[in-house]
Coordinates of C-alpha atoms and ligand atoms in Angstrom, one line a residue:
M7 CA 126.9 100.5 129.4
E8 CA 123.9 102.9 129.8
R9 CA 120.5 101.3 130.5
T10 CA 116.9 102.3 130.0
Q11 CA 113.6 100.5 129.7
V12 CA 112.5 101.8 126.2
A13 CA 115.0 103.1 123.7
I14 CA 113.2 105.5 121.3
I15 CA 114.8 106.2 117.9
G16 CA 113.8 109.5 116.4
A17 CA 112.5 112.8 118.0
G18 CA 109.8 113.5 115.5
P19 CA 106.2 113.7 116.8
A20 CA 105.9 109.9 117.1
G21 CA 109.1 109.5 119.3
L22 CA 108.5 112.6 121.4
L23 CA 104.8 111.8 122.1
L24 CA 105.6 108.2 123.0
G25 CA 108.4 109.3 125.2
Q26 CA 106.1 111.7 127.1
L27 CA 103.3 109.2 127.6
L28 CA 105.8 106.6 128.9
A29 CA 107.6 109.0 131.2
R30 CA 104.3 110.1 132.7
A31 CA 103.5 106.4 133.3
G32 CA 106.8 106.0 135.1
I33 CA 108.5 104.1 132.2
E34 CA 112.1 105.2 131.7
N35 CA 113.1 106.0 128.1
I36 CA 115.9 107.7 126.2
I37 CA 115.4 109.2 122.8
L38 CA 118.2 109.1 120.2
E39 CA 117.8 111.7 117.4
Q40 CA 120.1 112.0 114.4
R41 CA 119.5 115.8 113.9
S42 CA 119.8 118.8 116.1
A43 CA 116.7 120.1 118.0
D44 CA 116.7 123.3 115.8
Y45 CA 116.7 121.2 112.6
V46 CA 113.8 119.1 113.8
L47 CA 111.9 122.3 114.7
G48 CA 112.7 123.9 111.4
R49 CA 110.9 121.2 109.3
I50 CA 107.5 122.5 108.2
R51 CA 105.1 119.7 107.8
A52 CA 101.5 118.7 108.7
G53 CA 98.9 121.1 110.1
V54 CA 95.6 119.2 110.8
L55 CA 94.9 117.3 114.0
E56 CA 92.0 114.8 114.4
Q57 CA 90.2 114.9 117.8
G58 CA 92.0 111.6 118.8
A59 CA 95.4 113.3 118.3
V60 CA 94.3 116.3 120.3
D61 CA 93.0 114.1 123.1
L62 CA 96.3 112.1 123.2
L63 CA 98.4 115.3 123.3
R64 CA 96.2 116.5 126.2
E65 CA 96.8 113.1 127.9
A66 CA 100.6 113.7 127.4
G67 CA 100.3 117.0 129.2
V68 CA 100.7 119.3 126.2
G69 CA 97.1 120.2 125.6
E70 CA 97.2 123.7 127.0
R71 CA 98.7 125.9 124.2
L72 CA 96.9 123.6 121.7
A73 CA 93.5 124.4 123.3
R74 CA 94.4 128.1 123.3
E75 CA 95.9 128.6 119.9
G76 CA 94.6 125.7 117.8
L77 CA 91.9 126.7 115.3
V78 CA 88.9 124.4 115.4
H79 CA 87.5 123.8 111.9
D80 CA 83.9 122.6 111.5
G81 CA 84.2 122.2 107.7
I82 CA 86.5 122.2 104.6
E83 CA 85.8 123.5 101.1
L84 CA 86.3 121.7 97.8
C85 CA 86.8 124.0 94.8
F86 CA 86.4 122.9 91.2
D87 CA 85.0 124.4 88.0
G88 CA 85.4 127.8 89.5
E89 CA 83.1 127.1 92.4
R90 CA 83.5 126.3 96.1
H91 CA 81.4 123.7 97.9
R92 CA 81.5 123.3 101.7
I93 CA 81.8 119.8 103.4
D94 CA 80.2 120.3 106.8
L95 CA 82.4 118.1 109.0
R96 CA 80.5 118.9 112.1
G97 CA 77.1 118.5 110.5
H98 CA 77.9 115.1 109.1
T99 CA 79.9 113.6 112.0
G100 CA 79.4 115.8 115.1
K101 CA 83.2 116.3 115.1
A102 CA 85.7 118.8 113.9
V103 CA 89.5 119.0 113.3
T104 CA 92.0 121.3 114.9
V105 CA 94.5 123.3 112.8
Y106 CA 97.8 123.4 114.8
G107 CA 101.2 123.0 113.1
Q108 CA 103.4 120.0 113.5
T109 CA 106.2 122.4 114.5
E110 CA 104.1 123.6 117.4
V111 CA 103.3 120.0 118.5
T112 CA 107.0 119.2 118.4
R113 CA 108.0 122.4 120.3
D114 CA 105.4 121.7 123.0
L115 CA 106.6 118.1 123.4
M116 CA 110.3 119.0 123.5
Q117 CA 109.6 121.6 126.2
A118 CA 107.6 119.1 128.3
R119 CA 110.3 116.5 127.9
Q120 CA 112.9 119.0 129.1
E121 CA 110.7 119.9 132.1
I122 CA 110.4 116.3 133.3
G123 CA 114.2 115.9 132.8
A124 CA 114.0 112.9 130.4
I125 CA 117.0 112.4 128.2
T126 CA 117.1 113.2 124.5
R127 CA 120.5 112.7 122.7
Y128 CA 120.4 115.0 119.6
E129 CA 122.9 114.6 116.9
A130 CA 123.3 110.8 117.7
E131 CA 125.1 109.4 114.6
D132 CA 125.3 105.9 113.1
V133 CA 122.5 104.4 115.3
S134 CA 122.4 100.6 114.9
L135 CA 120.0 98.1 116.6
H136 CA 121.3 94.7 117.9
G137 CA 119.5 91.7 119.4
V138 CA 116.0 93.0 118.9
D139 CA 114.8 89.4 118.4
G140 CA 116.0 88.5 121.9
V141 CA 115.1 90.0 125.3
N142 CA 118.1 92.2 125.7
P143 CA 118.3 94.6 122.8
V144 CA 121.2 97.0 122.5
V145 CA 121.4 100.3 120.6
R146 CA 124.8 101.4 119.5
Y147 CA 125.5 105.0 118.3
R148 CA 128.1 107.6 118.1
W149 CA 127.7 110.8 120.2
Q150 CA 130.1 113.7 120.8
G151 CA 132.9 111.8 119.2
S152 CA 132.6 108.4 121.0
V153 CA 130.8 105.2 120.4
R154 CA 128.1 104.4 123.1
E155 CA 125.8 101.5 123.9
L156 CA 122.3 101.7 125.3
A157 CA 120.9 98.5 126.8
C158 CA 117.1 98.4 126.9
E159 CA 114.0 96.1 127.1
F160 CA 112.2 97.5 124.0
V161 CA 113.1 99.6 121.0
A162 CA 110.6 102.0 119.5
G163 CA 111.5 102.7 115.9
C164 CA 110.0 106.3 115.4
D165 CA 112.7 107.4 113.0
G166 CA 110.6 108.2 109.9
F167 CA 110.7 106.8 106.4
H168 CA 114.5 106.9 105.9
G169 CA 115.4 105.7 109.4
V170 CA 117.4 102.7 110.5
S171 CA 114.6 100.8 112.4
R172 CA 112.6 99.4 109.5
A173 CA 115.9 98.6 107.7
S174 CA 116.9 96.5 110.7
V175 CA 114.0 94.1 110.2
P176 CA 115.1 91.1 108.1
S177 CA 113.8 91.3 104.6
Q178 CA 112.2 87.9 104.8
V179 CA 110.0 89.1 107.7
L180 CA 108.9 92.4 106.2
R181 CA 106.3 92.8 103.5
T182 CA 106.1 96.3 101.9
Y183 CA 103.4 97.9 99.7
E184 CA 104.1 101.0 97.8
R185 CA 102.7 103.5 95.2
V186 CA 104.7 106.5 94.1
Y187 CA 102.7 109.3 92.5
P188 CA 103.8 111.2 89.4
F189 CA 103.9 114.6 91.0
G190 CA 104.9 116.5 94.2
W191 CA 103.6 119.4 96.3
L192 CA 105.4 122.7 96.4
G193 CA 104.6 124.3 99.8
V194 CA 104.9 127.9 100.9
L195 CA 104.6 129.4 104.4
S196 CA 104.0 133.1 104.6
E197 CA 103.2 135.8 107.3
T198 CA 99.9 136.7 105.6
P199 CA 96.3 136.2 106.7
P200 CA 94.7 133.0 105.3
V201 CA 92.6 133.5 102.2
S202 CA 89.5 132.0 103.8
E203 CA 88.2 130.9 107.2
E204 CA 88.4 127.2 106.3
L205 CA 90.8 125.0 104.3
I206 CA 90.3 125.0 100.5
Y207 CA 91.2 121.8 98.5
A208 CA 91.1 122.8 94.8
H209 CA 91.0 120.7 91.7
H210 CA 92.0 122.6 88.6
P211 CA 93.1 121.7 85.0
R212 CA 96.5 123.2 86.0
G213 CA 96.7 120.9 89.0
F214 CA 95.7 120.6 92.7
A215 CA 96.1 123.4 95.2
L216 CA 95.5 123.6 98.9
C217 CA 95.0 126.7 101.0
S218 CA 95.7 126.0 104.7
M219 CA 96.9 128.1 107.6
R220 CA 98.9 128.1 110.9
S221 CA 97.1 131.0 112.6
R222 CA 95.0 134.0 111.7
T223 CA 98.1 135.8 110.5
R224 CA 100.1 132.9 109.0
S225 CA 99.2 130.9 105.9
R226 CA 100.4 127.6 104.4
Y227 CA 99.7 127.0 100.7
Y228 CA 100.5 124.1 98.4
V229 CA 100.4 123.6 94.6
Q230 CA 100.8 120.4 92.8
C231 CA 104.1 120.5 90.9
S232 CA 106.1 118.2 88.7
L233 CA 108.7 115.8 90.2
E234 CA 111.4 117.5 88.1
D235 CA 110.5 120.9 89.6
R236 CA 113.2 122.6 91.7
V237 CA 112.4 125.1 94.5
E238 CA 114.9 127.6 93.0
A239 CA 112.8 127.8 89.9
W240 CA 109.8 129.0 91.9
S241 CA 110.1 132.7 92.8
D242 CA 107.4 133.9 95.3
D243 CA 105.7 135.8 92.4
R244 CA 105.5 132.7 90.3
F245 CA 104.1 130.7 93.2
W246 CA 101.4 133.3 94.0
D247 CA 100.4 133.6 90.3
E248 CA 100.1 129.8 90.0
L249 CA 98.1 129.4 93.2
R250 CA 95.7 132.3 92.2
Q251 CA 95.0 130.6 88.8
R252 CA 93.9 127.4 90.5
L253 CA 91.4 129.1 92.8
D254 CA 87.8 130.4 92.3
A255 CA 87.5 134.1 91.4
R256 CA 86.5 135.2 95.0
A257 CA 89.4 133.4 96.6
A258 CA 91.8 134.6 93.9
A259 CA 90.7 138.2 94.6
A260 CA 90.9 137.8 98.4
L261 CA 94.4 136.2 98.3
V262 CA 96.9 138.3 100.3
T263 CA 100.5 137.6 99.1
G264 CA 103.8 138.3 100.8
P265 CA 107.3 137.0 101.1
S266 CA 107.7 133.3 101.7
I267 CA 109.2 132.2 105.1
E268 CA 109.7 128.7 103.9
K269 CA 109.4 127.0 100.5
S270 CA 109.9 123.3 99.8
I271 CA 108.9 120.4 97.6
A272 CA 107.7 117.0 98.8
P273 CA 107.1 114.0 96.6
L274 CA 103.9 112.0 97.2
R275 CA 103.9 108.4 98.2
S276 CA 101.8 105.6 99.7
F277 CA 103.8 103.0 101.6
V278 CA 103.1 100.3 104.2
A279 CA 105.5 97.9 105.9
E280 CA 104.0 94.8 107.6
P281 CA 104.2 93.7 110.4
M282 CA 105.0 96.7 112.6
R283 CA 106.7 94.6 115.2
H284 CA 109.8 92.4 115.0
G285 CA 110.7 90.8 118.4
R286 CA 111.2 93.7 120.8
L287 CA 111.3 96.3 118.0
F288 CA 108.1 98.2 117.4
L289 CA 107.8 100.6 114.4
A290 CA 105.5 103.7 114.7
G291 CA 104.7 106.6 112.4
D292 CA 106.5 107.3 109.1
A293 CA 109.0 104.5 109.9
A294 CA 106.2 102.0 109.1
H295 CA 104.0 103.9 106.7
I296 CA 103.6 106.9 104.5
V297 CA 100.4 108.5 103.1
P298 CA 100.2 111.2 100.5
P299 CA 99.4 114.4 102.4
T300 CA 96.1 115.1 100.7
G301 CA 94.0 113.5 103.4
A302 CA 96.0 115.2 106.3
K303 CA 96.6 111.8 107.9
G304 CA 100.4 111.4 108.3
L305 CA 100.8 113.0 111.7
N306 CA 97.4 111.6 112.9
L307 CA 98.5 108.1 112.1
A308 CA 101.8 108.6 114.0
A309 CA 99.6 109.6 117.0
S310 CA 97.3 106.6 116.7
D311 CA 100.3 104.2 116.5
V312 CA 101.7 105.8 119.6
H313 CA 98.4 105.4 121.4
Y314 CA 98.4 101.7 120.8
L315 CA 102.1 101.3 121.5
S316 CA 102.1 103.3 124.7
S317 CA 99.1 101.5 126.1
G318 CA 100.6 98.1 125.3
L319 CA 103.9 99.1 127.0
V320 CA 102.1 100.5 130.1
D321 CA 100.0 97.2 130.4
W322 CA 103.3 95.3 130.2
Y323 CA 105.1 97.2 132.8
R324 CA 102.2 97.6 135.2
R325 CA 100.7 94.1 135.0
G326 CA 103.0 92.0 132.9
D327 CA 100.1 91.8 130.4
S328 CA 101.5 91.4 126.9
L329 CA 98.1 91.4 125.0
G330 CA 98.4 95.1 123.9
L331 CA 101.9 94.5 122.6
D332 CA 101.0 91.2 120.9
H333 CA 98.1 93.0 119.1
Y334 CA 99.9 96.2 118.4
S335 CA 100.8 95.5 114.8
E336 CA 97.4 94.2 113.8
R337 CA 95.5 97.1 115.6
A338 CA 97.7 99.8 114.2
L339 CA 97.6 98.3 110.7
R340 CA 93.8 98.2 110.5
R341 CA 93.8 101.9 111.1
V342 CA 96.7 102.5 108.8
W343 CA 95.0 100.8 105.8
K344 CA 91.9 102.8 106.3
A345 CA 94.0 106.0 106.2
E346 CA 95.9 104.7 103.2
R347 CA 92.7 104.1 101.3
F348 CA 91.3 107.5 102.1
S349 CA 94.5 109.3 101.3
W350 CA 94.9 107.5 98.0
W351 CA 91.3 108.3 97.2
M352 CA 91.6 112.0 98.1
T353 CA 94.8 112.2 96.0
S354 CA 93.2 110.5 93.0
L355 CA 90.1 112.7 93.3
L356 CA 91.8 116.1 93.4
H357 CA 95.1 115.9 91.4
R358 CA 95.8 116.2 87.7
F359 CA 97.4 113.0 86.6
P360 CA 99.6 113.1 83.5
E361 CA 98.5 110.8 80.8
V362 CA 95.0 110.2 81.8
S363 CA 92.4 109.7 79.1
P364 CA 89.6 112.2 78.5
F365 CA 87.2 109.5 79.8
E366 CA 89.0 109.3 83.1
Q367 CA 89.1 113.1 83.4
R368 CA 85.3 113.2 83.0
L369 CA 84.9 110.5 85.6
Q370 CA 87.0 112.5 88.0
R371 CA 84.7 115.5 87.5
A372 CA 81.6 113.3 87.9
E373 CA 83.0 112.0 91.2
L374 CA 83.5 115.6 92.5
D375 CA 80.0 116.5 91.4
Y376 CA 78.6 113.4 93.1
L377 CA 80.5 114.2 96.3
V378 CA 79.1 117.7 96.7
H379 CA 75.5 116.7 95.8
S380 CA 75.1 113.5 97.7
A381 CA 74.8 113.7 101.5
A382 CA 76.0 110.1 101.8
A383 CA 79.1 110.7 99.7
A384 CA 80.0 113.9 101.5
G385 CA 79.3 112.2 104.8
A386 CA 81.8 109.4 104.0
L387 CA 84.4 112.0 103.2
A388 CA 83.7 113.9 106.4
E389 CA 83.8 110.7 108.5
N390 CA 87.3 109.8 107.1
Y391 CA 88.6 113.3 107.3
V392 CA 87.8 113.8 111.0
G393 CA 89.1 110.3 111.8
L394 CA 87.9 107.4 113.9
P395 CA 88.1 107.2 117.6
Y396 CA 91.1 105.2 118.9
Ligands
FAD401 P1 109.3 112.1 111.4 O1 108.6 113.4 111.7 O2 109.9 111.9 110.1 O3 110.4 111.9 112.6 C1 111.4 110.9 112.5 C2 112.6 111.4 113.3 O4 113.6 110.4 113.3 C3 113.3 112.7 112.6 O5 113.5 113.7 113.5 C4 114.6 112.2 112.0 O6 115.6 113.1 112.0 C5 114.9 111.0 113.0 N1 115.8 110.0 112.4 C6 115.8 109.5 111.1 N2 116.7 108.6 110.9 C7 117.3 108.4 112.1 C8 118.4 107.6 112.6 N3 119.0 106.7 111.8 N4 118.7 107.7 113.9 C9 118.2 108.6 114.7 N5 117.1 109.4 114.3 C10 116.7 109.3 113.1 N6 101.6 115.1 106.8 C11 100.4 115.8 106.7 O7 99.4 115.3 107.2 N7 100.4 117.0 106.0 C12 101.5 117.5 105.4 O8 101.4 118.6 104.7 C13 102.7 116.8 105.4 N8 103.8 117.3 104.8 C14 105.0 116.6 104.9 C15 106.1 117.0 104.2 C16 107.3 116.3 104.2 C17 108.5 116.8 103.5 C18 107.3 115.1 105.0 C19 108.6 114.2 105.0 C20 106.2 114.6 105.6 C21 105.0 115.4 105.6 N9 103.8 115.0 106.2 C22 102.7 115.6 106.2 C23 103.8 113.8 107.0 C24 104.0 114.0 108.5 O9 104.8 115.2 108.7 C25 104.6 112.8 109.1 O10 103.6 111.8 108.9 C26 105.0 112.9 110.5 O11 106.1 113.8 110.6 C27 105.4 111.5 111.1 O12 106.1 111.7 112.3 P2 107.2 110.7 112.7 O13 107.6 111.1 114.1 O14 106.7 109.3 112.5 O15 108.4 110.9 111.7
DHB402 C1 98.0 120.9 105.7 C2 98.6 119.8 105.0 C3 97.9 118.8 104.5 O1 98.4 117.8 103.9 C4 96.5 118.9 104.5 O2 95.7 117.9 103.9 C5 95.9 119.9 105.2 C6 96.7 120.9 105.8 C7 98.9 121.9 106.3 O3 100.1 121.8 106.2 O4 98.3 122.8 106.8

């Protein structure tokens, strides 16, 4: 039977970042990933990194390209009633965010892992966890046609919302909290210059829209869509027309359109599973919690979980100190719930909800108005958006 110190399930940003931090601290680990490396790299997801995530990536040895190519943003814009209002992140908090795609984070981490020679088993099928409530967990999986077993001291469940790790925690141990929103986001990636220097979050009677970017020549746009919508029903022309209608006149005129490179629909959900530890199994990232993407927190939460988990494991292996591991769930969850609240609030503020009363619609407009005319309210948004230190 193969052995390692930490078995990591999932090679998304959480698993790869954890693997890198542990390997650099001399802690052996093997990652088991269900998909191929190309499939993982092909998933277009988050784009905004908090300073804490940037610092952690640097600590993991993958800060170089990020420092060179990441776009530092000192503000974001809110657009409603045909006007744009800037939220000065730097002015309110002294901090900024960095725009750098999840795909690039993943690519950098995969390359670094290959360079240090750590093992990742891609296309590992039927992963199952055994004995995580004892001291000798075993992970069973099928790889290249044969069943394998991996003995380990800890299991890190970094396998996303649909993974096997959370499902391995007995239901009487796990409490879950969930809200499903009555809409989705249709996202488009295109090789076109971004419509504006900074991100635009737009509230419009036709629905929410977001103008983001990946570089000075590549844009990422989203429009709120119905849960029944199918990507095939959205031609590029239909998408650009819809996006244009939801923006202010200046942005609509400046929008450069082009063929989409990628187009996909994601449903919106808030979800938390507590606790994030069961015996020697630790959940991190989307395996334990989901936020709707409006607050740009999903990837950042995966990074902060990994920060707490990696430092807990390092303390354990270096000094036999279990305090960090014992407090992992509580520490991570405190931060998770702050991000859950903010992401729910940003989502409620900016989307069009079916079946809201005219009264609630006016309240939503009043809240937007308050936000852009009150330094305290804008400051609170900025503070949450840039994120807390770890
Ligand atoms: P994941 O990235 O999901 O990685 C989990 C990995 O585990 C995957 O590679 C998966 O293949 C693997 N895996 C799953 N099951 C198994 C198994 N049984 N065995 C082995 N491996 C397994 N956040 C934002 O901030 N902004 C966005 O615009 C945004 N868009 C998103 C769009 C979509 C469609 C999704 C799903 C998420 C989006 N997010 C967004 C959230 C953000 O991308 C996630 O929070 C982030 O990917 C979390 O990283 P993770 O490593 O925890 O999970
Ligand atoms: C992006 C996604 C988000 O959810 C967000 O709030 C900001 C940017 C993006 O994909 O670029």
